[in-house]
Amino acid sequence: MDQLHIRGGAPLKGSVRVSGAKNAALPCITAGLLTEGDLRLANVPRLKDIETISRLLRHMGAAVEEVGAGGLAVSGRAVSRFEAPYELVRTMRASVLVLGPLVARFGRARVSLPGGCAIGPRPINLHLGGLKQMGAEIDLSGGYVEAKARRLRGTRIVFDMKTVTGTENLLMAAALAEGTTVLENAACEPEVQDLAALLAAMGARIRGAGTDTVTVEGVPTLGPATHRIIADRIEAGTFAVAAAITRGDVTLTDCAPEHMEAVLGKLREAGVDLTPGPGRLRVRMRDRPRAVNVQTAPYPGFATDMQAQLMALMSGADGRSVITETVFENRFMHVNELLRMGADVKIAGRTASVQGVPQLRGAPVMATDLRASASLVLAALGAEGTTVIHRIYHLDRGYETIERKLSALGADVRRVRA
Ligand code: EPU
């Protein structure tokens, strides 16, 4: 298993291109199941999770091919199997995004239940409840969910809580349903908006995407489309923290600062000097950050996917910061590893109290999930000495060539095959 060896201390300098958003690309790829037409997606990041979803679609009979840098051609014409097997769903929960499209277009789907994962139980009851309301018959047996429907019917669905992939699944289902579906308390994330933009290009009739009430007038079929995936706001946020934690000066290009308001607000409050421009963001930091308090929340709140990275920054801040995780139950897996690097963090339930220390120190640490791994990379970049991060396959799920991007900014990072 590969390791990352990082010697900290070098201020990052230069510019780095932000990749396309993993969490927008995943649902956009599964949208290919909704149509016989070809989808041409641009700005798709080359990541393990994208390979996994592509493998899943191919398993169903779809064609998924890389076309040039960042291009992906998806054709759902020959889909003939309607199952997402355990082996694939187990490695990536987002596989559940095939459920809505399959039931909507073919009237059937058999998808392995995702089960627990490192950041909490993450059920899919809201996805299933919505499909049921649209007339699907749902059976759970042998660890699989089977959904059947002649044709889904539009209805009013009120989500109990905000769910990103739940909203995406029902948006795709509603696009081909008979009649009008209204999704209330829908997730507003830019990734949901990006999927809605692709669906609209395919001929779907959607109003209100990006607000918490989305109205979808179903159409009988959807057609081909081309679409460019939005910039990855979490990768961008991670690089912004990398610049700050190393007291560097980094310009992010091809990014979307307008999707990052909450995170940028907190970085500013911490003393980071930010200069946003159209499609770019300059990040500079000279002094030790000030401690800030953060509570994660659905968009436009502070993204849970940036919580671990902000904690890495706060570990070295001047003062005590209180970080509250409200979206997931168990998303403090990075804390024990940060402690090994000299951080001073105490957890009580969903709240972490982080007393900043003047200097983190390198240590051997273990990555546990994608964003936890990112926080360890950041802590390592700001630390004194060398950090060896084990199990970096988590990182490869969501960060495209991270060690190359960091090295180009002057970081001392090596991938070592152990
Ligand atoms: N939830 C339910 N029932 C459901 C669905 C969700 O109780 O049917 C709960 C979850 O357990 C969680 C909360 O609702 O406590 C929010 O979960 P959500 O469904 O929004 O998460 P998700 O759709 O599974 C996506 C991202 C995650 C990101 C979350 C929150 C994708 C593929 N994944 O997950 O990204 O953390 O939204 O913003 O879009 C990552 O990229 O590292 C990652 C984990």
Coordinates of C-alpha atoms and ligand atoms in Angstrom, one line a residue:
M1 CA 0.0 0.0 0.0
D2 CA 1.3 3.4 -0.9
Q3 CA 2.5 5.9 1.7
L4 CA 3.1 9.6 1.5
H5 CA 6.3 11.0 3.0
I6 CA 6.0 14.7 3.7
R7 CA 8.7 16.9 5.1
G8 CA 6.9 20.0 6.4
G9 CA 8.0 23.6 6.7
A10 CA 8.3 24.8 3.1
P11 CA 5.9 27.8 2.3
L12 CA 3.9 26.8 -0.8
K13 CA 4.2 29.3 -3.7
G14 CA 2.9 29.4 -7.2
S15 CA -0.3 28.5 -8.9
V16 CA -2.3 25.3 -9.0
R17 CA -5.2 24.3 -11.2
V18 CA -8.3 23.0 -9.4
S19 CA -9.8 19.8 -10.9
G20 CA -13.4 19.1 -11.7
A21 CA -15.7 18.2 -8.7
K22 CA -15.8 14.6 -7.8
N23 CA -19.2 14.9 -6.2
A24 CA -20.6 16.6 -9.2
A25 CA -19.1 14.2 -11.7
L26 CA -20.4 11.1 -9.9
P27 CA -24.1 11.9 -10.3
C28 CA -23.5 13.3 -13.8
I29 CA -22.0 10.0 -14.9
T30 CA -25.0 8.0 -13.5
A31 CA -27.3 10.4 -15.4
G32 CA -26.0 8.6 -18.5
L33 CA -28.3 5.7 -17.4
L34 CA -31.4 7.9 -18.0
T35 CA -31.0 8.1 -21.8
E36 CA -30.2 6.2 -25.0
G37 CA -28.4 9.4 -26.1
D38 CA -24.7 10.0 -25.6
L39 CA -23.4 12.2 -22.8
R40 CA -20.1 14.1 -23.3
L41 CA -18.7 15.3 -20.0
A42 CA -15.7 17.7 -19.7
N43 CA -13.5 18.5 -16.7
V44 CA -14.0 15.1 -15.1
P45 CA -11.3 14.4 -12.6
R46 CA -9.2 11.3 -12.9
L47 CA -9.9 9.6 -9.6
K48 CA -10.4 6.2 -8.1
D49 CA -14.1 7.0 -7.3
I50 CA -14.7 8.0 -11.0
E51 CA -13.1 4.7 -12.0
T52 CA -15.4 2.8 -9.6
I53 CA -18.6 4.4 -10.9
S54 CA -17.5 3.9 -14.5
R55 CA -16.8 0.2 -13.7
L56 CA -20.3 0.0 -12.2
L57 CA -22.0 1.5 -15.3
R58 CA -20.0 -0.9 -17.5
H59 CA -21.1 -3.8 -15.4
M60 CA -24.7 -2.8 -16.4
G61 CA -23.9 -2.7 -20.1
A62 CA -23.2 1.1 -20.5
A63 CA -20.2 2.4 -22.4
V64 CA -18.0 4.7 -20.5
E65 CA -14.8 6.0 -22.2
E66 CA -12.2 8.6 -21.5
V67 CA -11.9 11.0 -24.3
G68 CA -8.8 13.3 -24.1
A69 CA -7.9 15.2 -21.0
G70 CA -10.8 15.3 -18.6
G71 CA -13.3 14.1 -21.2
L72 CA -15.7 11.2 -20.6
A73 CA -18.2 9.8 -23.0
V74 CA -21.1 7.9 -21.4
S75 CA -23.7 5.9 -23.3
G76 CA -26.6 4.2 -21.6
R77 CA -27.9 2.7 -24.9
A78 CA -27.0 -0.9 -24.2
V79 CA -27.8 -1.1 -20.5
S80 CA -29.2 -4.6 -19.8
R81 CA -28.3 -5.3 -16.2
F82 CA -30.0 -3.4 -13.4
E83 CA -27.9 -4.3 -10.5
A84 CA -25.2 -2.6 -8.3
P85 CA -23.3 -5.4 -6.6
Y86 CA -22.0 -5.4 -3.1
E87 CA -18.4 -5.4 -4.2
L88 CA -18.7 -2.0 -5.8
V89 CA -21.2 -0.3 -3.4
R90 CA -19.0 -1.4 -0.5
T91 CA -16.0 0.6 -1.8
M92 CA -18.0 3.6 -2.7
R93 CA -21.3 4.7 -1.2
A94 CA -22.1 7.0 -4.1
S95 CA -22.9 3.8 -6.2
V96 CA -26.4 4.3 -4.8
L97 CA -26.8 7.1 -7.4
V98 CA -27.7 4.5 -10.0
L99 CA -30.9 3.7 -8.2
G100 CA -33.1 6.7 -9.3
P101 CA -32.0 6.5 -12.9
L102 CA -32.5 2.8 -13.2
V103 CA -36.0 2.7 -11.7
A104 CA -37.0 5.8 -13.8
R105 CA -35.9 4.5 -17.2
F106 CA -36.2 0.7 -16.8
G107 CA -38.7 0.3 -14.0
R108 CA -36.3 -1.8 -11.9
A109 CA -33.1 -1.8 -9.9
R110 CA -31.3 -4.0 -7.5
V111 CA -28.7 -2.2 -5.4
S112 CA -26.7 -3.4 -2.5
L113 CA -27.3 -1.4 0.7
P114 CA -24.3 0.7 1.5
G115 CA -24.1 -0.2 5.2
G116 CA -21.8 1.7 7.6
C117 CA -18.7 3.6 6.6
A118 CA -15.9 5.3 8.5
I119 CA -17.9 8.6 9.0
G120 CA -21.1 7.1 10.3
P121 CA -24.0 4.8 9.5
R122 CA -25.3 6.9 6.5
P123 CA -28.6 5.2 5.7
I124 CA -30.5 5.7 2.4
N125 CA -34.0 5.7 3.9
L126 CA -34.8 9.1 2.4
H127 CA -33.9 8.0 -1.1
L128 CA -36.1 4.9 -0.7
G129 CA -39.0 6.8 1.0
G130 CA -39.1 9.3 -1.9
L131 CA -39.1 6.5 -4.5
K132 CA -41.9 4.8 -2.6
Q133 CA -43.9 8.0 -2.7
M134 CA -43.4 8.1 -6.4
G135 CA -45.0 4.7 -6.7
A136 CA -42.0 2.3 -6.5
E137 CA -42.3 -1.0 -4.7
I138 CA -39.4 -1.4 -2.4
D139 CA -38.1 -4.7 -1.0
L140 CA -35.1 -5.2 1.2
S141 CA -33.6 -8.7 1.3
G142 CA -30.2 -10.2 1.5
G143 CA -28.5 -6.9 1.9
Y144 CA -30.0 -5.6 -1.3
V145 CA -32.8 -3.1 -2.0
E146 CA -35.0 -4.0 -5.0
A147 CA -37.1 -1.3 -6.5
K148 CA -39.8 -1.8 -9.1
A149 CA -42.3 0.6 -10.8
R150 CA -44.1 0.6 -14.1
R151 CA -43.6 4.3 -14.4
L152 CA -42.8 6.6 -11.5
R153 CA -45.4 9.2 -10.7
G154 CA -44.7 12.8 -9.7
T155 CA -45.7 13.8 -6.2
R156 CA -44.7 16.2 -3.4
I157 CA -41.7 14.9 -1.3
V158 CA -40.6 16.6 1.8
F159 CA -37.1 15.5 3.0
D160 CA -36.8 15.0 6.8
M161 CA -33.3 16.3 6.5
K162 CA -31.0 17.6 3.7
T163 CA -29.4 14.8 1.8
V164 CA -27.2 15.5 -1.2
T165 CA -27.2 12.2 -3.0
G166 CA -30.8 11.7 -1.9
T167 CA -31.8 14.9 -3.7
E168 CA -29.8 13.9 -6.7
N169 CA -31.3 10.4 -6.9
L170 CA -34.9 11.8 -6.7
L171 CA -34.1 14.6 -9.2
M172 CA -33.0 12.0 -11.7
A173 CA -36.1 9.8 -11.0
A174 CA -38.4 12.7 -11.3
A175 CA -37.0 13.8 -14.6
L176 CA -38.6 10.8 -16.3
A177 CA -41.6 10.4 -14.0
E178 CA -45.2 11.0 -15.1
G179 CA -46.4 14.4 -13.9
T180 CA -44.8 16.9 -11.6
T181 CA -42.6 16.2 -8.6
V182 CA -41.9 18.9 -6.0
L183 CA -38.9 18.2 -3.7
E184 CA -39.0 20.2 -0.5
N185 CA -36.1 20.7 1.9
A186 CA -33.9 19.6 -1.0
A187 CA -30.1 19.9 -0.8
C188 CA -28.8 23.2 -2.4
E189 CA -25.2 22.1 -3.0
P190 CA -23.5 23.4 -6.2
E191 CA -23.1 19.7 -7.1
V192 CA -26.9 19.3 -7.1
Q193 CA -27.2 22.4 -9.2
D194 CA -24.6 21.0 -11.6
L195 CA -26.5 17.8 -12.0
A196 CA -29.7 19.8 -12.6
A197 CA -27.9 21.8 -15.3
L198 CA -26.9 18.6 -17.1
L199 CA -30.4 17.1 -16.8
A200 CA -31.8 20.4 -18.3
A201 CA -29.4 20.0 -21.2
M202 CA -30.7 16.5 -21.7
G203 CA -34.3 17.9 -21.9
A204 CA -35.5 17.7 -18.3
R205 CA -37.8 20.4 -17.0
I206 CA -36.4 21.6 -13.6
R207 CA -37.1 24.7 -11.7
G208 CA -35.5 25.9 -8.4
A209 CA -32.3 23.8 -8.4
G210 CA -30.0 25.3 -5.8
T211 CA -33.0 26.4 -3.6
D212 CA -34.7 24.1 -1.2
T213 CA -37.8 23.7 -3.3
V214 CA -37.1 22.0 -6.7
T215 CA -40.0 21.4 -9.1
V216 CA -39.5 18.8 -11.9
E217 CA -42.0 18.2 -14.7
G218 CA -41.4 14.7 -15.9
V219 CA -40.8 14.1 -19.6
P220 CA -41.1 10.7 -21.4
T221 CA -37.5 10.6 -22.6
L222 CA -34.2 12.4 -22.3
G223 CA -31.6 13.0 -25.0
P224 CA -27.9 13.5 -25.5
A225 CA -26.0 16.4 -24.0
T226 CA -22.6 17.9 -23.4
H227 CA -21.7 19.4 -20.1
R228 CA -18.7 20.7 -18.2
I229 CA -18.3 19.7 -14.6
I230 CA -17.9 22.5 -12.1
A231 CA -14.7 23.1 -10.1
D232 CA -14.1 21.1 -7.0
R233 CA -14.7 23.5 -4.1
I234 CA -13.4 21.0 -1.6
E235 CA -10.1 20.4 -3.4
A236 CA -9.9 24.2 -3.8
G237 CA -10.5 24.7 0.0
T238 CA -7.9 22.1 0.8
F239 CA -5.3 23.9 -1.3
A240 CA -6.3 27.2 0.3
V241 CA -5.6 25.7 3.7
A242 CA -2.3 24.3 2.4
A243 CA -1.2 27.8 1.5
A244 CA -2.3 29.2 4.8
I245 CA -0.8 26.4 7.0
T246 CA 2.6 26.8 5.3
R247 CA 2.4 30.7 5.4
G248 CA 2.6 30.6 1.6
D249 CA 1.3 32.5 -1.4
V250 CA -0.8 30.3 -3.8
T251 CA -3.1 31.2 -6.6
L252 CA -5.9 28.7 -7.4
T253 CA -7.0 28.7 -11.0
D254 CA -10.1 27.2 -12.7
C255 CA -11.9 27.4 -9.3
A256 CA -15.3 28.8 -8.3
P257 CA -14.8 31.1 -5.2
E258 CA -18.6 31.8 -5.3
H259 CA -19.2 28.2 -4.2
M260 CA -16.9 28.6 -1.2
E261 CA -18.3 31.6 0.7
A262 CA -18.6 29.9 4.1
V263 CA -15.2 28.4 4.0
L264 CA -13.6 31.6 2.7
G265 CA -15.4 33.6 5.5
K266 CA -13.8 31.4 8.1
L267 CA -10.4 31.6 6.6
R268 CA -10.6 35.4 6.5
E269 CA -11.7 35.4 10.1
A270 CA -8.6 33.3 10.9
G271 CA -6.4 36.0 9.3
V272 CA -5.8 34.5 5.8
D273 CA -5.5 37.0 3.1
L274 CA -7.8 36.1 0.2
T275 CA -8.1 37.8 -3.1
P276 CA -10.9 36.2 -5.2
G277 CA -11.3 36.9 -8.9
P278 CA -13.3 35.3 -11.7
G279 CA -12.3 31.6 -11.7
R280 CA -9.4 32.2 -9.4
L281 CA -8.4 32.8 -5.8
R282 CA -5.1 34.1 -4.4
V283 CA -4.4 32.8 -0.9
R284 CA -1.7 34.4 1.3
M285 CA -0.8 34.0 4.9
R286 CA 2.0 35.6 6.9
D287 CA 1.3 35.1 10.6
R288 CA 0.0 32.4 12.8
P289 CA -3.8 31.9 12.3
R290 CA -6.3 33.2 14.8
A291 CA -8.6 30.5 16.4
V292 CA -12.1 30.5 14.9
N293 CA -15.2 28.5 15.8
V294 CA -16.9 26.5 13.1
Q295 CA -20.1 24.5 12.8
T296 CA -20.7 22.4 9.8
A297 CA -24.0 22.6 8.0
P298 CA -25.6 21.8 4.6
Y299 CA -24.8 24.3 1.8
P300 CA -24.5 27.3 1.9
G301 CA -23.2 26.5 5.4
F302 CA -19.6 25.4 6.2
A303 CA -19.1 22.1 4.3
T304 CA -18.5 19.0 6.5
D305 CA -16.1 18.0 3.7
M306 CA -13.8 20.9 4.9
Q307 CA -14.1 20.3 8.6
A308 CA -11.0 18.0 9.0
Q309 CA -8.9 20.4 6.9
L310 CA -9.9 23.4 9.0
M311 CA -9.1 21.5 12.2
A312 CA -5.6 20.9 10.8
L313 CA -5.2 24.7 10.5
M314 CA -6.7 25.4 13.9
S315 CA -4.3 22.8 15.5
G316 CA -1.6 25.4 15.1
A317 CA -3.8 28.5 15.7
D318 CA -3.4 31.2 18.4
G319 CA -6.1 30.3 20.9
R320 CA -8.9 27.7 21.3
S321 CA -11.3 26.9 18.5
V322 CA -14.6 25.0 18.9
I323 CA -15.5 22.8 15.9
T324 CA -19.0 21.3 15.8
E325 CA -19.9 18.6 13.3
T326 CA -23.6 18.5 12.7
V327 CA -23.9 16.6 9.4
F328 CA -22.2 13.3 10.2
E329 CA -22.1 11.3 13.5
N330 CA -18.6 10.1 13.4
R331 CA -16.4 12.5 11.5
F332 CA -13.6 13.1 13.9
M333 CA -11.4 10.1 12.8
H334 CA -8.6 12.5 12.1
V335 CA -8.3 13.7 15.7
N336 CA -6.4 10.8 17.1
E337 CA -3.9 11.1 14.2
L338 CA -3.5 14.9 14.8
L339 CA -2.8 14.1 18.4
R340 CA 0.1 12.0 17.4
M341 CA 1.5 15.1 15.7
G342 CA 1.3 17.1 18.9
A343 CA -2.2 18.7 18.5
D344 CA -4.2 19.4 21.6
V345 CA -7.8 18.4 20.8
K346 CA -10.6 17.2 23.1
I347 CA -13.8 15.7 21.8
A348 CA -17.2 15.8 23.5
G349 CA -19.9 14.3 21.4
R350 CA -20.1 16.2 18.2
T351 CA -17.8 19.0 19.3
A352 CA -14.1 19.2 19.2
S353 CA -12.2 21.8 21.3
V354 CA -8.9 22.6 19.6
Q355 CA -6.3 24.4 21.6
G356 CA -3.7 25.7 19.1
V357 CA -0.1 24.7 19.7
P358 CA 2.8 26.7 18.4
Q359 CA 4.2 23.8 16.2
L360 CA 3.0 20.4 15.1
R361 CA 5.6 17.7 14.7
G362 CA 5.9 15.0 12.0
A363 CA 4.9 11.4 13.0
P364 CA 3.7 8.2 11.4
V365 CA -0.1 8.5 10.9
M366 CA -2.9 6.6 9.3
A367 CA -5.5 7.9 6.9
T368 CA -9.0 6.7 7.7
D369 CA -11.3 8.4 5.1
L370 CA -10.9 10.8 2.3
R371 CA -11.1 14.2 4.1
A372 CA -9.4 12.9 7.2
S373 CA -6.5 12.0 4.9
A374 CA -6.5 15.5 3.5
S375 CA -6.2 17.0 7.0
L376 CA -3.2 14.9 7.7
V377 CA -1.5 16.0 4.5
L378 CA -2.1 19.6 5.6
A379 CA -0.9 19.1 9.1
A380 CA 2.2 17.4 7.7
L381 CA 2.9 20.4 5.4
G382 CA 2.8 22.7 8.3
A383 CA 4.7 20.5 10.7
E384 CA 8.3 20.3 11.7
G385 CA 10.0 17.1 10.5
T386 CA 8.7 14.3 8.4
T387 CA 5.3 12.7 8.5
V388 CA 4.6 9.3 7.0
I389 CA 0.9 8.9 6.0
H390 CA -0.2 5.3 5.7
R391 CA -3.2 4.0 3.7
I392 CA -3.3 6.9 1.3
Y393 CA -5.6 5.0 -1.1
H394 CA -8.4 7.1 0.7
L395 CA -6.7 10.2 -0.7
D396 CA -6.6 8.8 -4.2
R397 CA -10.4 8.5 -4.2
G398 CA -10.9 12.3 -4.2
Y399 CA -7.7 14.2 -4.9
E400 CA -6.2 14.1 -8.5
T401 CA -2.4 13.8 -8.5
I402 CA -2.2 15.5 -5.1
E403 CA 1.5 14.9 -4.6
R404 CA 2.3 16.3 -8.0
K405 CA 0.2 19.4 -7.4
L406 CA 1.8 20.0 -4.0
S407 CA 5.4 19.4 -5.3
A408 CA 4.8 21.9 -8.1
L409 CA 4.1 24.4 -5.3
G410 CA 7.4 23.6 -3.6
A411 CA 6.2 21.0 -1.0
D412 CA 8.6 18.1 -0.1
V413 CA 6.2 15.2 -0.8
R414 CA 7.0 11.7 -2.0
R415 CA 4.8 8.8 -2.7
V416 CA 6.5 5.6 -1.5
R417 CA 5.4 2.1 -2.5
A418 CA 5.6 0.1 0.7
Ligands
EPU1 N1 -29.1 10.7 5.8 C1 -30.1 9.9 6.3 N2 -30.9 9.2 5.4 C2 -30.7 9.3 4.1 C3 -29.7 10.1 3.6 C4 -28.9 10.8 4.4 O1 -30.3 9.9 7.5 O2 -31.5 8.6 3.4 C5 -28.2 11.4 6.7 C6 -26.7 11.0 6.6 O3 -26.5 9.9 7.5 C7 -26.0 12.2 7.1 C8 -26.8 13.3 6.5 O4 -28.1 12.8 6.2 O5 -25.9 12.3 8.5 C9 -26.3 14.0 5.2 O6 -26.0 13.0 4.3 P1 -26.0 13.2 2.7 O7 -27.0 12.2 2.2 O8 -26.2 14.6 2.4 O9 -24.6 12.7 2.3 P2 -24.3 11.9 1.0 O10 -25.2 12.3 -0.1 O11 -24.1 10.5 1.3 C10 -22.6 13.7 0.0 C11 -21.2 13.7 -0.4 C12 -20.3 13.6 0.8 C13 -20.6 14.8 1.7 C14 -22.1 14.8 2.1 C15 -22.5 16.0 2.9 C16 -21.3 12.7 -2.6 C17 -20.9 11.5 -3.5 N3 -20.9 12.5 -1.3 O12 -22.8 12.4 0.7 O13 -18.9 13.7 0.4 O14 -19.8 14.7 2.9 O15 -22.9 14.8 0.9 O16 -22.2 17.2 2.2 O17 -21.8 13.7 -3.1 C18 -16.6 13.2 0.4 O18 -16.5 13.7 -0.8 O19 -15.6 13.0 1.1 C19 -17.9 13.0 1.0 C20 -18.1 12.1 2.0

